[in-house]
Coordinates of C-alpha atoms in Angstrom, one line a residue:
Chain A
X1 CA -67.1 -13.0 104.7
X2 CA -68.0 -14.4 101.1
X3 CA -71.5 -12.7 101.2
X4 CA -70.0 -9.5 102.6
X5 CA -66.9 -8.9 100.0
X6 CA -69.9 -10.4 97.4
X7 CA -72.4 -7.6 99.1
X8 CA -69.8 -4.4 98.4
X9 CA -69.3 -6.3 94.9
X10 CA -72.6 -5.5 94.9
X11 CA -72.9 -1.0 94.4
X12 CA -73.7 0.0 91.0
X13 CA -70.4 0.9 89.8
X14 CA -70.7 5.0 90.2
X15 CA -70.9 4.2 93.7
X16 CA -67.7 1.7 93.5
X17 CA -65.9 4.8 91.5
X18 CA -67.1 6.7 94.3
X19 CA -65.3 5.0 96.9
X20 CA -62.5 4.5 94.6
X21 CA -61.4 8.2 94.6
X22 CA -62.5 7.9 98.3
X23 CA -58.9 5.9 98.7
X24 CA -60.8 3.0 99.2
X25 CA -60.2 -0.2 97.2
X26 CA -62.1 -2.9 97.6
X27 CA -60.4 -5.7 96.5
X28 CA -58.3 -4.2 99.2
X29 CA -54.4 -5.3 97.7
X30 CA -52.6 -3.0 99.1
X31 CA -54.0 -2.3 102.4
X32 CA -53.2 -4.6 105.6
X33 CA -56.9 -4.9 106.7
X34 CA -60.5 -3.4 105.8
X35 CA -63.8 -2.2 106.8
X36 CA -66.6 -1.4 105.4
X37 CA -69.8 -0.4 107.0
X38 CA -72.8 0.5 105.1
X39 CA -75.4 2.8 106.8
X40 CA -75.6 1.4 109.9
X41 CA -74.2 -2.4 108.8
X42 CA -70.7 -3.6 108.7
X43 CA -71.1 -5.7 105.4
X44 CA -66.4 -7.0 106.0
X45 CA -64.2 -6.6 108.2
X46 CA -61.2 -7.9 107.8
X47 CA -57.2 -7.9 109.0
X48 CA -54.0 -9.4 107.8
X49 CA -51.6 -8.4 109.8
X50 CA -51.4 -9.6 113.4
X51 CA -50.5 -6.5 115.0
X52 CA -53.7 -5.1 114.1
X53 CA -57.1 -6.2 116.0
X54 CA -59.9 -4.5 114.1
X55 CA -63.2 -5.2 115.6
X56 CA -67.3 -3.4 115.8
X57 CA -66.7 -1.7 118.6
X58 CA -69.9 -3.4 120.3
X59 CA -67.3 -6.0 120.0
X60 CA -64.5 -4.1 121.5
X61 CA -66.4 -3.6 124.3
X62 CA -67.1 -6.9 125.3
X63 CA -64.5 -8.9 125.0
X64 CA -62.0 -5.8 126.0
X65 CA -63.1 -4.3 129.4
X66 CA -60.0 -1.9 130.2
X67 CA -61.8 0.0 126.6
X68 CA -63.8 1.7 129.1
X69 CA -60.7 3.6 130.3
X70 CA -60.9 4.6 126.1
X71 CA -64.6 4.8 125.9
X72 CA -66.1 8.6 125.1
X73 CA -63.0 9.7 127.0
X74 CA -61.7 12.1 124.8
X75 CA -65.3 13.2 122.9
X76 CA -67.8 14.4 125.7
X77 CA -71.5 13.0 125.5
X78 CA -73.0 15.6 126.3
X79 CA -70.8 18.0 123.9
X80 CA -73.6 18.7 121.3
X81 CA -77.1 17.2 119.4
X82 CA -74.1 15.0 118.3
X83 CA -72.1 13.4 120.6
X84 CA -75.4 13.0 122.2
X85 CA -76.9 11.4 119.3
X86 CA -74.2 8.7 119.2
X87 CA -74.7 8.2 123.2
X88 CA -77.3 7.0 123.3
X89 CA -77.9 4.8 120.7
X90 CA -78.3 0.5 122.2
X91 CA -75.8 -0.7 119.5
X92 CA -73.7 1.6 119.3
X93 CA -71.7 1.1 115.2
X94 CA -68.3 2.2 114.2
X95 CA -65.1 -0.2 115.5
X96 CA -62.1 -0.1 117.4
X97 CA -58.5 -0.5 116.1
X98 CA -55.4 -1.2 118.0
X99 CA -52.1 -1.4 117.4
X100 CA -50.3 -3.9 119.5
X101 CA -47.3 -2.2 121.1
X102 CA -44.0 -2.8 119.4
X103 CA -46.3 -3.6 116.1
X104 CA -45.0 -1.6 112.7
X105 CA -47.2 -1.7 109.9
X106 CA -46.8 0.5 106.5
X107 CA -49.4 -0.8 104.7
X108 CA -52.7 1.4 105.7
X109 CA -55.8 0.1 107.3
X110 CA -58.9 0.9 105.2
X111 CA -62.1 1.8 107.1
X112 CA -64.9 3.0 105.4
X113 CA -68.2 4.1 106.2
X114 CA -70.5 5.2 103.4
X115 CA -73.9 6.5 103.7
X116 CA -76.9 4.7 101.1
X117 CA -80.3 4.8 102.7
X118 CA -80.7 5.8 106.0
X119 CA -81.7 9.4 107.2
X120 CA -78.9 9.2 109.5
X121 CA -75.2 7.5 109.8
X122 CA -74.1 7.1 112.9
X123 CA -70.6 6.1 114.2
X124 CA -68.5 5.9 117.2
X125 CA -64.5 5.0 116.3
X126 CA -61.3 4.4 118.9
X127 CA -58.4 4.2 117.2
X128 CA -55.4 3.3 120.0
X129 CA -51.5 2.6 119.1
X130 CA -49.6 1.4 122.3
X131 CA -46.2 2.1 122.8
X132 CA -44.2 2.3 119.8
X133 CA -46.9 1.2 117.2
X134 CA -47.1 2.5 113.8
X135 CA -50.8 2.5 112.5
X136 CA -51.7 3.9 109.5
X137 CA -55.5 4.8 108.4
X138 CA -57.6 5.5 105.4
X139 CA -61.2 6.6 105.7
X140 CA -63.2 6.9 102.9
X141 CA -66.6 8.5 104.0
X142 CA -68.8 8.8 101.5
X143 CA -72.9 8.5 100.3
X144 CA -74.5 6.5 97.1
X145 CA -75.3 8.8 93.8
X146 CA -78.6 7.9 94.7
X147 CA -78.4 9.3 97.9
X148 CA -80.6 12.7 98.0
X149 CA -81.1 13.7 101.7
X150 CA -79.0 12.3 104.6
X151 CA -76.1 13.0 107.6
X152 CA -73.5 11.5 109.3
X153 CA -72.3 11.6 112.5
X154 CA -69.0 10.0 113.4
X155 CA -67.3 10.7 117.3
X156 CA -63.5 9.0 116.6
X157 CA -61.0 9.0 119.6
X158 CA -57.4 8.4 118.7
X159 CA -55.0 6.9 121.5
X160 CA -51.0 7.0 120.5
X161 CA -48.9 5.9 122.9
X162 CA -45.4 6.3 124.0
X163 CA -42.7 6.5 120.8
X164 CA -46.6 5.6 118.4
X165 CA -46.8 6.7 115.4
X166 CA -50.9 7.7 113.8
X167 CA -51.7 9.1 111.0
X168 CA -55.3 8.9 110.0
X169 CA -56.7 10.6 106.1
X170 CA -60.1 11.0 105.5
X171 CA -61.6 11.1 101.9
X172 CA -64.7 12.6 101.7
X173 CA -67.3 12.2 98.5
X174 CA -70.4 12.9 100.2
X175 CA -73.6 14.6 98.1
X176 CA -75.4 18.0 97.7
X177 CA -77.8 17.2 100.5
X178 CA -75.3 16.1 102.7
X179 CA -74.8 16.6 106.6
X180 CA -71.2 16.1 108.2
X181 CA -70.6 16.0 112.2
X182 CA -67.6 14.5 112.4
X183 CA -66.1 14.9 116.3
X184 CA -62.4 13.8 116.8
X185 CA -60.2 14.5 119.5
X186 CA -56.7 13.3 120.1
X187 CA -53.9 11.6 123.7
X188 CA -50.6 12.2 122.2
X189 CA -48.4 10.5 125.0
X190 CA -44.0 11.2 124.7
X191 CA -42.8 11.2 121.6
X192 CA -45.9 9.9 120.1
X193 CA -46.1 11.6 116.4
X194 CA -50.4 12.1 115.4
X195 CA -50.7 13.2 111.5
X196 CA -54.3 14.0 110.7
X197 CA -54.9 14.4 106.6
X198 CA -58.5 15.9 105.2
X199 CA -59.3 15.9 101.3
X200 CA -62.7 17.1 100.4
X201 CA -63.3 18.0 96.8
X202 CA -66.9 17.1 96.3
X203 CA -70.1 18.6 97.0
X204 CA -71.3 19.1 100.3
X205 CA -74.2 20.2 102.2
X206 CA -72.6 21.0 105.5
X207 CA -69.9 19.7 107.2
X208 CA -68.5 20.8 110.6
X209 CA -65.9 19.8 112.8
X210 CA -62.9 20.9 114.8
X211 CA -60.5 17.8 116.2
X212 CA -58.7 18.5 119.2
X213 CA -55.0 16.8 119.6
X214 CA -53.4 17.2 123.2
X215 CA -49.4 16.7 123.5
X216 CA -49.6 15.5 126.8
X217 CA -46.1 13.7 127.0
X218 CA -42.6 15.0 125.7
X219 CA -41.5 15.7 122.1
X220 CA -45.5 14.9 121.1
X221 CA -45.9 15.7 117.0
X222 CA -49.6 16.8 116.0
X223 CA -50.9 18.0 112.6
X224 CA -53.1 18.2 110.3
X225 CA -52.9 19.1 107.0
X226 CA -56.1 19.8 105.0
X227 CA -57.3 20.2 101.5
X228 CA -60.7 21.5 101.6
X229 CA -63.2 23.2 97.6
X230 CA -66.3 24.6 98.6
X231 CA -69.3 23.8 95.8
X232 CA -71.9 26.4 95.1
X233 CA -74.0 25.7 98.5
X234 CA -71.6 24.6 100.3
X235 CA -70.7 25.2 104.1
X236 CA -67.3 23.8 105.1
X237 CA -66.3 25.0 108.4
X238 CA -63.2 22.9 109.4
X239 CA -60.4 23.7 111.7
X240 CA -58.4 22.1 114.2
X241 CA -57.5 22.6 118.2
X242 CA -54.3 21.2 119.9
X243 CA -52.6 22.4 123.2
X244 CA -49.7 21.6 123.4
X245 CA -49.5 20.9 127.6
X246 CA -45.9 19.5 127.2
X247 CA -42.9 20.5 127.1
X248 CA -40.8 20.2 123.8
X249 CA -44.1 19.6 121.3
X250 CA -44.8 21.2 118.7
X251 CA -48.0 21.2 116.3
X252 CA -48.7 22.4 112.0
X253 CA -52.0 23.4 111.0
X254 CA -51.7 23.1 107.5
X255 CA -54.8 24.1 105.4
X256 CA -55.7 25.0 101.4
X257 CA -59.0 25.8 101.0
X258 CA -60.9 27.0 97.5
X259 CA -64.3 28.5 96.8
X260 CA -66.0 28.1 93.5
X261 CA -69.1 29.8 95.2
X262 CA -69.6 27.8 98.8
X263 CA -68.2 28.8 102.1
X264 CA -65.4 27.6 104.3
X265 CA -64.5 28.7 107.4
X266 CA -60.7 27.2 108.5
X267 CA -60.5 27.5 111.6
X268 CA -57.4 26.3 113.6
X269 CA -56.1 27.0 117.3
X270 CA -52.9 26.6 118.3
X271 CA -52.3 26.7 123.0
X272 CA -48.9 26.9 124.3
X273 CA -49.6 26.3 127.9
X274 CA -46.0 25.1 128.6
X275 CA -41.6 26.1 128.5
X276 CA -40.7 25.1 125.2
X277 CA -43.2 24.1 123.0
X278 CA -43.2 25.7 119.2
X279 CA -47.0 25.6 116.5
X280 CA -47.1 27.0 113.3
X281 CA -50.9 27.4 111.3
X282 CA -51.4 28.6 107.9
X283 CA -54.4 29.4 106.0
X284 CA -54.1 29.6 102.0
X285 CA -57.0 30.6 100.9
X286 CA -58.2 30.7 97.0
X287 CA -61.5 32.2 95.3
X288 CA -62.1 31.3 92.7
X289 CA -65.7 31.9 92.0
X290 CA -67.6 34.2 94.4
X291 CA -68.0 32.4 97.4
X292 CA -65.8 33.4 101.8
X293 CA -63.0 31.9 102.9
X294 CA -62.9 32.7 106.0
X295 CA -60.2 31.9 107.7
X296 CA -59.5 32.6 111.9
X297 CA -55.8 31.5 113.0
X298 CA -55.6 31.7 116.5
X299 CA -52.4 31.0 118.2
X300 CA -52.7 31.8 122.5
X301 CA -49.6 31.8 124.5
X302 CA -49.2 31.2 128.3
X303 CA -45.7 30.7 129.3
X304 CA -42.4 32.5 127.7
X305 CA -41.3 29.9 126.2
X306 CA -43.7 29.1 123.8
X307 CA -43.5 29.7 120.2
X308 CA -46.7 30.5 118.1
X309 CA -46.9 32.0 114.7
X310 CA -49.2 31.6 112.3
X311 CA -49.0 32.7 108.1
X312 CA -52.9 33.5 106.9
X313 CA -53.7 34.1 102.7
X314 CA -56.2 34.8 101.2
X315 CA -57.4 36.4 97.4
X316 CA -57.0 34.7 93.8
X317 CA -54.5 33.7 91.7
X318 CA -52.5 37.0 90.4
X319 CA -52.5 37.1 86.6
X320 CA -48.9 37.7 86.3
X321 CA -48.7 33.3 87.4
X322 CA -51.2 32.7 84.5
X323 CA -49.1 35.5 82.0
X324 CA -46.2 33.1 83.1
X325 CA -47.6 30.0 82.0
X326 CA -49.2 31.0 78.5
X327 CA -45.9 32.2 77.8
X328 CA -44.4 28.7 77.8
X329 CA -47.5 27.4 75.7
X330 CA -50.3 26.6 78.3
X331 CA -54.1 28.0 77.2
X332 CA -54.6 30.0 80.1
X333 CA -57.3 27.7 81.5
X334 CA -54.4 24.8 81.9
X335 CA -52.2 28.0 83.7
X336 CA -54.9 28.9 86.0
X337 CA -55.7 24.6 86.9
X338 CA -51.8 24.2 87.0
X339 CA -51.5 26.5 88.9
X340 CA -54.3 25.8 91.2
X341 CA -53.0 22.3 91.4
X342 CA -50.3 23.4 92.5
X343 CA -51.8 25.3 95.7
X344 CA -53.7 22.2 96.5
X345 CA -50.5 20.4 96.7
X346 CA -49.6 20.2 100.4
X347 CA -46.5 17.0 100.5
X348 CA -47.0 15.9 104.0
X349 CA -44.1 15.4 106.4
X350 CA -43.8 11.5 107.2
X351 CA -46.7 10.2 105.5
X352 CA -46.0 7.1 103.5
X353 CA -46.2 7.0 99.7
X354 CA -48.5 5.4 98.9
X355 CA -50.7 7.9 101.0
X356 CA -49.4 11.0 100.4
X357 CA -49.7 9.3 96.4
X358 CA -54.3 8.1 97.8
X359 CA -54.1 12.1 97.9
X360 CA -52.5 13.0 95.2
X361 CA -55.2 11.1 93.2
X362 CA -58.0 12.4 95.6
X363 CA -57.3 15.5 94.5
X364 CA -56.3 14.8 90.6
X365 CA -59.5 12.9 90.4
X366 CA -61.2 16.6 91.0
X367 CA -59.1 18.3 88.8
X368 CA -60.6 18.2 85.7
X369 CA -63.8 19.6 87.4
X370 CA -61.1 23.9 87.9
Chain B
X1 CA -38.1 35.6 61.5
X2 CA -39.4 38.7 63.6
X3 CA -40.9 41.8 61.6
X4 CA -41.5 44.7 64.1
X5 CA -43.8 47.8 61.7
X6 CA -44.0 51.2 63.1
X7 CA -45.2 49.7 66.8
X8 CA -47.1 52.2 68.8
X9 CA -47.8 50.7 72.6
X10 CA -49.3 52.3 75.9
X11 CA -49.3 51.2 79.5
X12 CA -53.1 52.6 80.8
X13 CA -53.1 55.3 78.7
X14 CA -49.7 56.6 78.7
X15 CA -47.6 56.0 75.1
X16 CA -44.5 54.2 76.3
X17 CA -43.1 53.2 72.7
X18 CA -43.3 55.1 70.1
X19 CA -43.1 54.4 65.9
X20 CA -40.3 51.3 66.9
X21 CA -39.2 49.0 64.1
X22 CA -37.2 46.4 63.8
X23 CA -36.5 43.1 62.0
X24 CA -34.0 40.4 63.1
X25 CA -33.7 37.3 60.7
X26 CA -33.7 34.0 60.4
X27 CA -30.5 32.6 62.9
X28 CA -29.8 36.1 63.6
X29 CA -29.0 37.5 67.3
X30 CA -29.7 41.2 68.1
X31 CA -29.2 43.1 71.2
X32 CA -31.5 45.8 73.4
X33 CA -29.5 48.5 74.8
X34 CA -30.7 52.0 76.6
X35 CA -31.1 53.3 80.0
X36 CA -33.4 52.0 83.2
X37 CA -37.4 52.9 81.9
X38 CA -36.0 53.5 78.5
X39 CA -38.5 50.4 76.9
X40 CA -36.8 47.5 76.4
X41 CA -38.0 44.9 78.6
X42 CA -41.7 47.3 77.9
X43 CA -41.0 46.2 74.0
X44 CA -39.9 42.2 74.1
X45 CA -43.1 41.7 77.2
X46 CA -45.2 43.4 73.5
X47 CA -43.9 41.2 72.0
X48 CA -44.4 37.9 74.1
X49 CA -48.5 39.0 74.4
X50 CA -48.5 40.6 78.1
X51 CA -52.1 42.4 78.9
X52 CA -51.3 45.4 80.2
X53 CA -49.2 46.3 76.6
X54 CA -51.4 47.4 74.2
X55 CA -51.0 48.5 70.4
X56 CA -52.4 51.0 69.5
X57 CA -50.2 51.3 66.0
X58 CA -48.4 49.1 64.1
X59 CA -48.4 45.8 64.1
X60 CA -46.0 42.5 65.6
X61 CA -45.1 39.8 62.4
X62 CA -44.1 36.6 63.2
X63 CA -42.6 34.3 60.0
X64 CA -44.7 36.4 57.8
X65 CA -47.7 36.3 59.9
X66 CA -49.6 38.6 61.7
X67 CA -49.3 38.1 65.4
X68 CA -50.4 41.8 67.2
X69 CA -53.9 40.3 68.5
X70 CA -52.8 36.9 69.4
X71 CA -52.9 35.9 73.4
X72 CA -49.5 34.9 74.5
X73 CA -49.9 30.6 74.2
X74 CA -50.9 30.9 70.9
X75 CA -47.4 32.9 69.8
X76 CA -45.4 30.8 72.3
X77 CA -46.7 27.5 70.6
X78 CA -45.9 29.5 67.0
X79 CA -42.0 29.1 68.9
X80 CA -41.3 32.7 70.8
X81 CA -39.8 32.8 74.0
X82 CA -39.1 34.8 76.9
X83 CA -36.3 34.2 79.6
X84 CA -38.1 36.2 82.3
X85 CA -35.8 39.5 84.1
X86 CA -38.1 38.3 87.3
X87 CA -40.7 35.4 87.7
X88 CA -43.4 35.4 89.5
X89 CA -43.2 32.7 92.4
X90 CA -45.8 30.4 92.2
X91 CA -46.8 29.1 95.7
X92 CA -46.7 25.6 95.7
X93 CA -46.8 24.3 91.6
X94 CA -43.2 22.3 91.7
X95 CA -40.7 23.9 88.4
X96 CA -40.6 19.8 88.0
X97 CA -44.5 20.0 86.8
X98 CA -45.1 22.8 84.9
X99 CA -41.8 21.7 83.3
X100 CA -44.1 18.7 82.5
X101 CA -47.0 20.4 81.8
X102 CA -45.1 22.2 79.1
X103 CA -43.0 19.9 77.7
X104 CA -45.2 18.6 76.1
X105 CA -45.1 15.1 74.4
X106 CA -41.4 14.9 75.5
X107 CA -42.0 14.1 79.5
X108 CA -38.2 12.2 79.5
X109 CA -36.3 15.1 78.8
X110 CA -36.5 17.1 81.7
X111 CA -34.6 15.3 84.0
X112 CA -32.6 15.1 81.2
X113 CA -32.2 19.2 80.8
X114 CA -32.4 19.5 84.7
X115 CA -29.0 17.7 84.8
X116 CA -28.0 19.4 82.3
X117 CA -29.2 23.2 84.0
X118 CA -27.6 22.1 87.8
X119 CA -31.5 21.8 88.5
X120 CA -32.2 18.7 89.3
X121 CA -32.7 18.8 93.1
X122 CA -34.6 22.0 92.3
X123 CA -37.7 20.0 90.3
X124 CA -39.5 19.1 93.6
X125 CA -39.8 23.2 94.7
X126 CA -41.8 25.6 94.2
X127 CA -40.8 27.9 91.4
X128 CA -38.8 30.5 91.6
X129 CA -39.4 30.3 95.6
X130 CA -36.7 31.6 97.0
X131 CA -34.3 30.8 94.1
X132 CA -31.4 32.8 94.4
X133 CA -30.0 35.5 91.1
X134 CA -28.0 32.6 89.0
X135 CA -31.0 29.6 90.1
X136 CA -33.6 31.8 88.9
X137 CA -31.4 32.1 85.5
X138 CA -30.8 28.0 85.4
X139 CA -34.5 27.7 86.0
X140 CA -35.7 30.2 82.9
X141 CA -32.7 28.6 80.1
X142 CA -33.6 24.8 81.4
X143 CA -37.8 26.5 80.5
X144 CA -36.9 27.3 77.1
X145 CA -34.5 24.1 76.4
X146 CA -37.3 22.3 76.9
X147 CA -40.0 24.6 75.4
X148 CA -37.3 24.8 72.0
X149 CA -38.6 28.2 71.1
X150 CA -37.5 29.3 67.1
X151 CA -37.5 33.2 68.4
X152 CA -35.0 33.8 72.3
X153 CA -36.4 37.0 73.6
X154 CA -33.6 37.5 76.7
X155 CA -34.2 40.5 79.2
X156 CA -30.8 40.4 81.0
X157 CA -29.8 37.1 81.0
X158 CA -26.8 38.0 82.8
X159 CA -28.3 40.0 85.9
X160 CA -27.7 38.9 89.7
X161 CA -25.9 35.9 88.0
X162 CA -22.3 35.1 89.8
X163 CA -19.2 34.4 87.3
X164 CA -19.9 30.7 87.9
X165 CA -23.3 30.5 86.2
X166 CA -23.1 32.8 83.3
X167 CA -20.4 30.0 81.9
X168 CA -22.9 27.8 82.0
X169 CA -26.2 30.2 81.4
X170 CA -24.7 31.9 78.3
X171 CA -23.2 28.7 77.2
X172 CA -27.4 26.5 77.5
X173 CA -28.7 30.3 76.0
X174 CA -25.8 30.1 72.4
X175 CA -27.0 25.9 72.5
X176 CA -30.5 27.5 72.1
X177 CA -29.6 29.9 69.5
X178 CA -27.6 27.2 67.7
X179 CA -24.5 29.0 67.9
X180 CA -23.1 25.9 67.6
X181 CA -24.1 25.9 63.8
X182 CA -22.5 26.5 61.0
X183 CA -23.9 30.5 59.5
X184 CA -25.8 28.5 56.9
X185 CA -28.0 25.9 59.0
X186 CA -28.7 27.8 61.6
X187 CA -33.3 28.9 62.6
X188 CA -33.0 30.5 65.2
X189 CA -33.1 34.4 66.3
X190 CA -32.8 35.8 69.0
X191 CA -32.9 39.3 71.2
X192 CA -31.1 40.1 74.3
X193 CA -30.9 42.5 76.6
X194 CA -28.2 43.9 78.6
X195 CA -26.8 46.7 80.4
X196 CA -23.9 44.7 80.8
X197 CA -22.5 43.1 77.4
X198 CA -21.0 40.1 80.2
X199 CA -23.5 38.2 77.4
X200 CA -21.9 38.5 74.9
X201 CA -18.6 36.4 75.6
X202 CA -20.8 33.6 75.0
X203 CA -23.2 34.9 72.1
X204 CA -22.1 37.0 69.0
X205 CA -24.5 39.2 68.6
X206 CA -25.7 40.3 65.1
X207 CA -26.7 43.3 65.7
X208 CA -27.0 46.1 68.3
X209 CA -30.3 48.7 68.7
X210 CA -30.2 51.6 71.4
X211 CA -33.7 53.0 73.2
X212 CA -34.4 56.1 74.8
X213 CA -37.6 57.3 76.0
X214 CA -39.9 54.8 74.1
X215 CA -37.9 54.4 70.7
X216 CA -35.3 52.7 68.8
X217 CA -32.7 55.7 68.4
X218 CA -29.8 53.9 66.4
X219 CA -28.6 50.5 65.1
X220 CA -25.3 50.1 64.8
X221 CA -22.4 47.0 65.4
X222 CA -24.0 45.5 69.3
X223 CA -19.7 46.1 70.3
X224 CA -18.8 48.9 69.0
X225 CA -22.4 50.1 70.8
X226 CA -21.3 48.7 73.7
X227 CA -18.1 50.6 74.0
X228 CA -19.3 53.2 73.1
X229 CA -21.5 53.0 76.8
X230 CA -19.2 52.1 78.9
X231 CA -16.8 54.6 77.7
X232 CA -19.4 57.1 77.4
X233 CA -22.6 56.9 79.5
X234 CA -26.2 56.7 77.8
X235 CA -26.0 60.9 77.9
X236 CA -24.5 61.3 74.6
X237 CA -27.5 58.7 73.4
X238 CA -30.3 60.2 75.3
X239 CA -29.0 63.8 73.3
X240 CA -28.7 61.8 70.5
X241 CA -32.0 62.6 68.4
X242 CA -30.2 60.5 65.7
X243 CA -32.1 57.9 64.0

C-alpha cells in the first residue's frame, strides 16, 4: 500500500490542487475510505470502516457471485456507443462499494477517477446500500493539467435498499478538450433516499449525462442537485430523470447553471406513474456572457393522484440587485460576485455538513473566476 | 453635512426634479414630506447615485466634496446610507452572507446586531424573500447598523410596520442618528421620508421640507407641517407656489 500512496504523492503540485478542489483529500483525513484510479490503474484502495466493503469491480465479481444480479442491470449495455465501449472491455475497471445491512457512516468514502495520459478512461461502478445502511460518497473526477485531450466513460449503478440512504457528490475538474460521458442509474427501494449532487465549475469540452432514478418502493425519495458553469467552448448537456413508480414517492430535481459563453442544456423529467406521488423541478440559469442556457423541464403524470410542478428561469442579474449591494459599499464587481455566489448556493437537505462544506468550497474555489 | 444646490434631475427624457436646494447640517435630522409622486424617493435615490437618475444641472456636495458624479459604492463608503422602502429580493443570497460581505473587518458584529433587531433567525434566509413589511424594515435597519453611515436616508421607515415593530425600528434608527447623544456631540445626520409622521415619536426632527411636483415648496418645523397636512391634506401645498 505504501507504494500506492507514494504514487499519489508523486502527482504534480498543480494536479494535487486539482484533486483537492474536486473534493479529494490525499491524506484521507475525514474520509472513511478511498479509491483512486489513475487512467486504467487502480493505485489506491482502502476502507477503515468494517460496515463498508470497497473492492475493484473485477475483484468484486470474482468474490461475490451474487453481484451478477447487480451488474448491468440498471444501465443497458447497448444503450449507446459509450456503454458498449465499457461493456466490451475484457478487464473492466472501476469499483464496487457495499454498505452492509444497518451500517451507518457519516464520514464519506472518497473515490477518484483521474485522467493523466490515456486517451479514454473507462470505469464501471456499482454502489449498494443494503437495508438500513447509510453511505456517503464523494467522487472527484479530474484530468491532469498536462492532459490535452481525452475522454472519460463511466457507468455507475446505484442500489438503495429498504430504509437505506445513499448520497453521492460528484465534483468535476476536467480540461478544455476532455469529453465526459457518465452513464448512471439508481433504483430506490421502500423508504430509501437517494441524493445526487453534481458540481462542475471548470472548462470542459463536452459533458453529457442523464441519470435515471427509479423509485420502486413506497416512500422512496430522490433528489438531484447540480451547480454548473459553462465556460466558452464548453457544452454541458445535463439532466436527470426520476420515475415515481410506487405510492408516496417523491422527487426534487434542482439545477443552477451559469454560462460565461458556453452551452448548458438543463434537462429534467419526472414521471408520476402512480397515485400519491410528488415531484418538483427547478431550473435556474444566469447568462453572464452571451452563451446558451436551454432549460428543458418535463413533468409527466399518468394518474389523478400525482402532483408535479416545475419552475424555470433564465436571465441576467437584475441591475437593481447590484445597485442595492453597491449602496452598502460593495463596488460593482464585488456586488456581482456576491449575487452570483448566492445564486449558486444550494443547501441540500439531508446532506452531512462536511459534504455541504465540500460543495461550498468547490464553488468558492471558482468564485475568483467571476 | 450635505448641500444640494440647484439640482435638476431627469429620468429618461422627463425632468422629475427641478431646482432643488437643501442643506442638512451635521447632527441634524430633516423630514421630507409630500404627496405620492412628488419626487421624494427620486431625490434620495439621486443622492445615493442610482443609474436611472440623471443630474442635468446643479450639484450634490457631501462634506465639502462634490459627489454628483461618483458611483454608488463610493458614496456609501464616504458615509451615505439608504434604508430602502421596497428593496429587491436576491434569490440565493443569504442575509448573513451579505452582512458579512458589507461589514468590512467586523463580521463579529453581525450576530450581535442581528439579535438586537430580532433578525438572528433570518441570517440564513434569502434577502427579503418572503419577508413581511416589518421584517424588511428590520433587515434594512440591521444593514445600516453594520454599515454605520454618517448620513442616513430613510424612505418611509414606518410603512407596512405593525405597532410592535415600529418601536424597535424607531429606537434603532434613533440610535443610528445618535439621538441618545447630547446635541453638541451628535455627528450623524438624517433625511426621512414620512407620510404619517409616526417615526417622529422616536426621532426628533430639526426641520421639514414639503415637495410637490418635483420641487421643494416650503421649509419649516416638521411637526407643524405634518399637523397641517393631517388637518387639510396636501391640497393647499399643491396650490401654494410660495417657496
